[in-house]
């Protein structure tokens, strides 16, 4: 099994956020220089950065943990509700009507 590249290795939620920020920046850079200014790639890069922030912000959140559950507790969200709830954490401005 290959070891992770040093720039992708993380040991904390803050380091994971940094990895996501790095990946997002790299995608944005490649999109500008080699991919062709794809709006799809731009949105994907933004999603990667948001994922790092959401993980950092909500990893220790008791309400989020209770909603999503874990290996022992199902949580209050159904399997079908979890992706939509995650989307709400990633894009809170969509649910609130803000742009």
PDB file of C-alpha atoms in Angstrom:
ATOM      1  CA  UNK A   1       0.000   0.000   0.000  1.00  0.00           C
ATOM      2  CA  UNK A   2       1.332   3.436  -0.909  1.00  0.00           C
ATOM      3  CA  UNK A   3       1.878   5.979   1.830  1.00  0.00           C
ATOM      4  CA  UNK A   4       0.037   9.269   1.362  1.00  0.00           C
ATOM      5  CA  UNK A   5       1.966  12.084  -0.217  1.00  0.00           C
ATOM      6  CA  UNK A   6       3.251  14.369   2.556  1.00  0.00           C
ATOM      7  CA  UNK A   7       1.112  17.273   1.381  1.00  0.00           C
ATOM      8  CA  UNK A   8      -1.996  15.052   1.586  1.00  0.00           C
ATOM      9  CA  UNK A   9      -1.242  13.511   4.970  1.00  0.00           C
ATOM     10  CA  UNK A  10      -3.220  14.941   7.863  1.00  0.00           C
ATOM     11  CA  UNK A  11      -3.554  14.165  11.538  1.00  0.00           C
ATOM     12  CA  UNK A  12      -6.190  16.647  12.663  1.00  0.00           C
ATOM     13  CA  UNK A  13      -9.326  18.346  11.423  1.00  0.00           C
ATOM     14  CA  UNK A  14      -7.351  21.559  10.956  1.00  0.00           C
ATOM     15  CA  UNK A  15      -4.757  19.774   8.837  1.00  0.00           C
ATOM     16  CA  UNK A  16      -7.554  18.179   6.783  1.00  0.00           C
ATOM     17  CA  UNK A  17      -8.921  21.671   6.153  1.00  0.00           C
ATOM     18  CA  UNK A  18      -5.471  22.748   4.956  1.00  0.00           C
ATOM     19  CA  UNK A  19      -5.253  19.733   2.625  1.00  0.00           C
ATOM     20  CA  UNK A  20      -8.666  20.607   1.159  1.00  0.00           C
ATOM     21  CA  UNK A  21      -7.618  24.251   0.737  1.00  0.00           C
ATOM     22  CA  UNK A  22      -4.461  23.093  -1.054  1.00  0.00           C
ATOM     23  CA  UNK A  23      -6.398  20.743  -3.366  1.00  0.00           C
ATOM     24  CA  UNK A  24      -8.940  23.450  -4.099  1.00  0.00           C
ATOM     25  CA  UNK A  25      -6.230  25.958  -4.952  1.00  0.00           C
ATOM     26  CA  UNK A  26      -4.509  23.429  -7.197  1.00  0.00           C
ATOM     27  CA  UNK A  27      -7.759  22.685  -9.039  1.00  0.00           C
ATOM     28  CA  UNK A  28      -8.424  26.412  -9.511  1.00  0.00           C
ATOM     29  CA  UNK A  29      -4.875  26.902 -10.809  1.00  0.00           C
ATOM     30  CA  UNK A  30      -5.094  23.979 -13.242  1.00  0.00           C
ATOM     31  CA  UNK A  31      -8.503  25.164 -14.362  1.00  0.00           C
ATOM     32  CA  UNK A  32      -7.056  28.572 -15.248  1.00  0.00           C
ATOM     33  CA  UNK A  33      -3.900  27.250 -16.900  1.00  0.00           C
ATOM     34  CA  UNK A  34      -4.718  23.879 -18.437  1.00  0.00           C
ATOM     35  CA  UNK A  35      -8.359  22.852 -18.163  1.00  0.00           C
ATOM     36  CA  UNK A  36     -10.010  25.791 -19.866  1.00  0.00           C
ATOM     37  CA  UNK A  37     -11.852  27.802 -17.219  1.00  0.00           C
ATOM     38  CA  UNK A  38     -14.482  25.093 -16.705  1.00  0.00           C
ATOM     39  CA  UNK A  39     -17.291  26.258 -14.441  1.00  0.00           C
ATOM     40  CA  UNK A  40     -17.786  22.615 -13.396  1.00  0.00           C
ATOM     41  CA  UNK A  41     -14.151  22.372 -12.217  1.00  0.00           C
ATOM     42  CA  UNK A  42     -14.456  25.745 -10.490  1.00  0.00           C
ATOM     43  CA  UNK A  43     -17.524  24.561  -8.545  1.00  0.00           C
ATOM     44  CA  UNK A  44     -15.783  21.293  -7.692  1.00  0.00           C
ATOM     45  CA  UNK A  45     -12.752  23.189  -6.369  1.00  0.00           C
ATOM     46  CA  UNK A  46     -15.071  25.306  -4.230  1.00  0.00           C
ATOM     47  CA  UNK A  47     -16.784  22.166  -2.940  1.00  0.00           C
ATOM     48  CA  UNK A  48     -13.437  20.652  -1.895  1.00  0.00           C
ATOM     49  CA  UNK A  49     -12.553  23.802   0.058  1.00  0.00           C
ATOM     50  CA  UNK A  50     -15.995  23.915   1.678  1.00  0.00           C
ATOM     51  CA  UNK A  51     -15.654  20.243   2.670  1.00  0.00           C
ATOM     52  CA  UNK A  52     -12.503  21.028   4.633  1.00  0.00           C
ATOM     53  CA  UNK A  53     -14.193  23.941   6.388  1.00  0.00           C
ATOM     54  CA  UNK A  54     -17.322  21.933   7.214  1.00  0.00           C
ATOM     55  CA  UNK A  55     -15.230  19.083   8.605  1.00  0.00           C
ATOM     56  CA  UNK A  56     -13.216  21.517  10.731  1.00  0.00           C
ATOM     57  CA  UNK A  57     -16.299  23.438  11.907  1.00  0.00           C
ATOM     58  CA  UNK A  58     -18.552  20.460  12.649  1.00  0.00           C
ATOM     59  CA  UNK A  59     -16.293  17.515  13.538  1.00  0.00           C
ATOM     60  CA  UNK A  60     -16.843  18.069  17.282  1.00  0.00           C
ATOM     61  CA  UNK A  61     -20.419  19.400  16.970  1.00  0.00           C
ATOM     62  CA  UNK A  62     -22.670  17.293  19.222  1.00  0.00           C
ATOM     63  CA  UNK A  63     -25.798  18.167  17.224  1.00  0.00           C
ATOM     64  CA  UNK A  64     -24.183  17.123  13.944  1.00  0.00           C
ATOM     65  CA  UNK A  65     -22.921  13.922  15.534  1.00  0.00           C
ATOM     66  CA  UNK A  66     -26.398  13.153  16.922  1.00  0.00           C
ATOM     67  CA  UNK A  67     -27.982  13.811  13.536  1.00  0.00           C
ATOM     68  CA  UNK A  68     -25.552  11.726  11.461  1.00  0.00           C
ATOM     69  CA  UNK A  69     -24.897   8.978  14.022  1.00  0.00           C
ATOM     70  CA  UNK A  70     -21.911   6.653  14.078  1.00  0.00           C
ATOM     71  CA  UNK A  71     -21.085   2.954  14.024  1.00  0.00           C
ATOM     72  CA  UNK A  72     -23.292   2.280  17.061  1.00  0.00           C
ATOM     73  CA  UNK A  73     -26.105   4.852  16.873  1.00  0.00           C
ATOM     74  CA  UNK A  74     -28.143   5.448  13.743  1.00  0.00           C
ATOM     75  CA  UNK A  75     -28.578   9.177  14.373  1.00  0.00           C
ATOM     76  CA  UNK A  76     -31.724  11.164  13.804  1.00  0.00           C
ATOM     77  CA  UNK A  77     -31.241  11.436  10.034  1.00  0.00           C
ATOM     78  CA  UNK A  78     -32.206   8.595   7.752  1.00  0.00           C
ATOM     79  CA  UNK A  79     -29.729   7.270   5.213  1.00  0.00           C
ATOM     80  CA  UNK A  80     -31.571   9.252   2.518  1.00  0.00           C
ATOM     81  CA  UNK A  81     -31.580  12.466   4.587  1.00  0.00           C
ATOM     82  CA  UNK A  82     -27.845  12.501   5.347  1.00  0.00           C
ATOM     83  CA  UNK A  83     -26.636  13.700   1.911  1.00  0.00           C
ATOM     84  CA  UNK A  84     -29.159  16.553   1.930  1.00  0.00           C
ATOM     85  CA  UNK A  85     -28.143  17.517   5.474  1.00  0.00           C
ATOM     86  CA  UNK A  86     -24.487  17.488   4.410  1.00  0.00           C
ATOM     87  CA  UNK A  87     -25.369  19.679   1.428  1.00  0.00           C
ATOM     88  CA  UNK A  88     -27.017  22.090   3.889  1.00  0.00           C
ATOM     89  CA  UNK A  89     -23.786  22.273   5.889  1.00  0.00           C
ATOM     90  CA  UNK A  90     -21.719  22.766   2.736  1.00  0.00           C
ATOM     91  CA  UNK A  91     -24.045  25.393   1.258  1.00  0.00           C
ATOM     92  CA  UNK A  92     -25.978  27.048   4.106  1.00  0.00           C
ATOM     93  CA  UNK A  93     -26.641  30.114   1.959  1.00  0.00           C
ATOM     94  CA  UNK A  94     -28.766  28.030  -0.443  1.00  0.00           C
ATOM     95  CA  UNK A  95     -31.145  26.939   2.309  1.00  0.00           C
ATOM     96  CA  UNK A  96     -31.314  30.407   3.833  1.00  0.00           C
ATOM     97  CA  UNK A  97     -32.052  32.168   0.551  1.00  0.00           C
ATOM     98  CA  UNK A  98     -28.777  34.174   0.680  1.00  0.00           C
ATOM     99  CA  UNK A  99     -26.485  34.331  -2.359  1.00  0.00           C
TER     100      UNK A  99
END
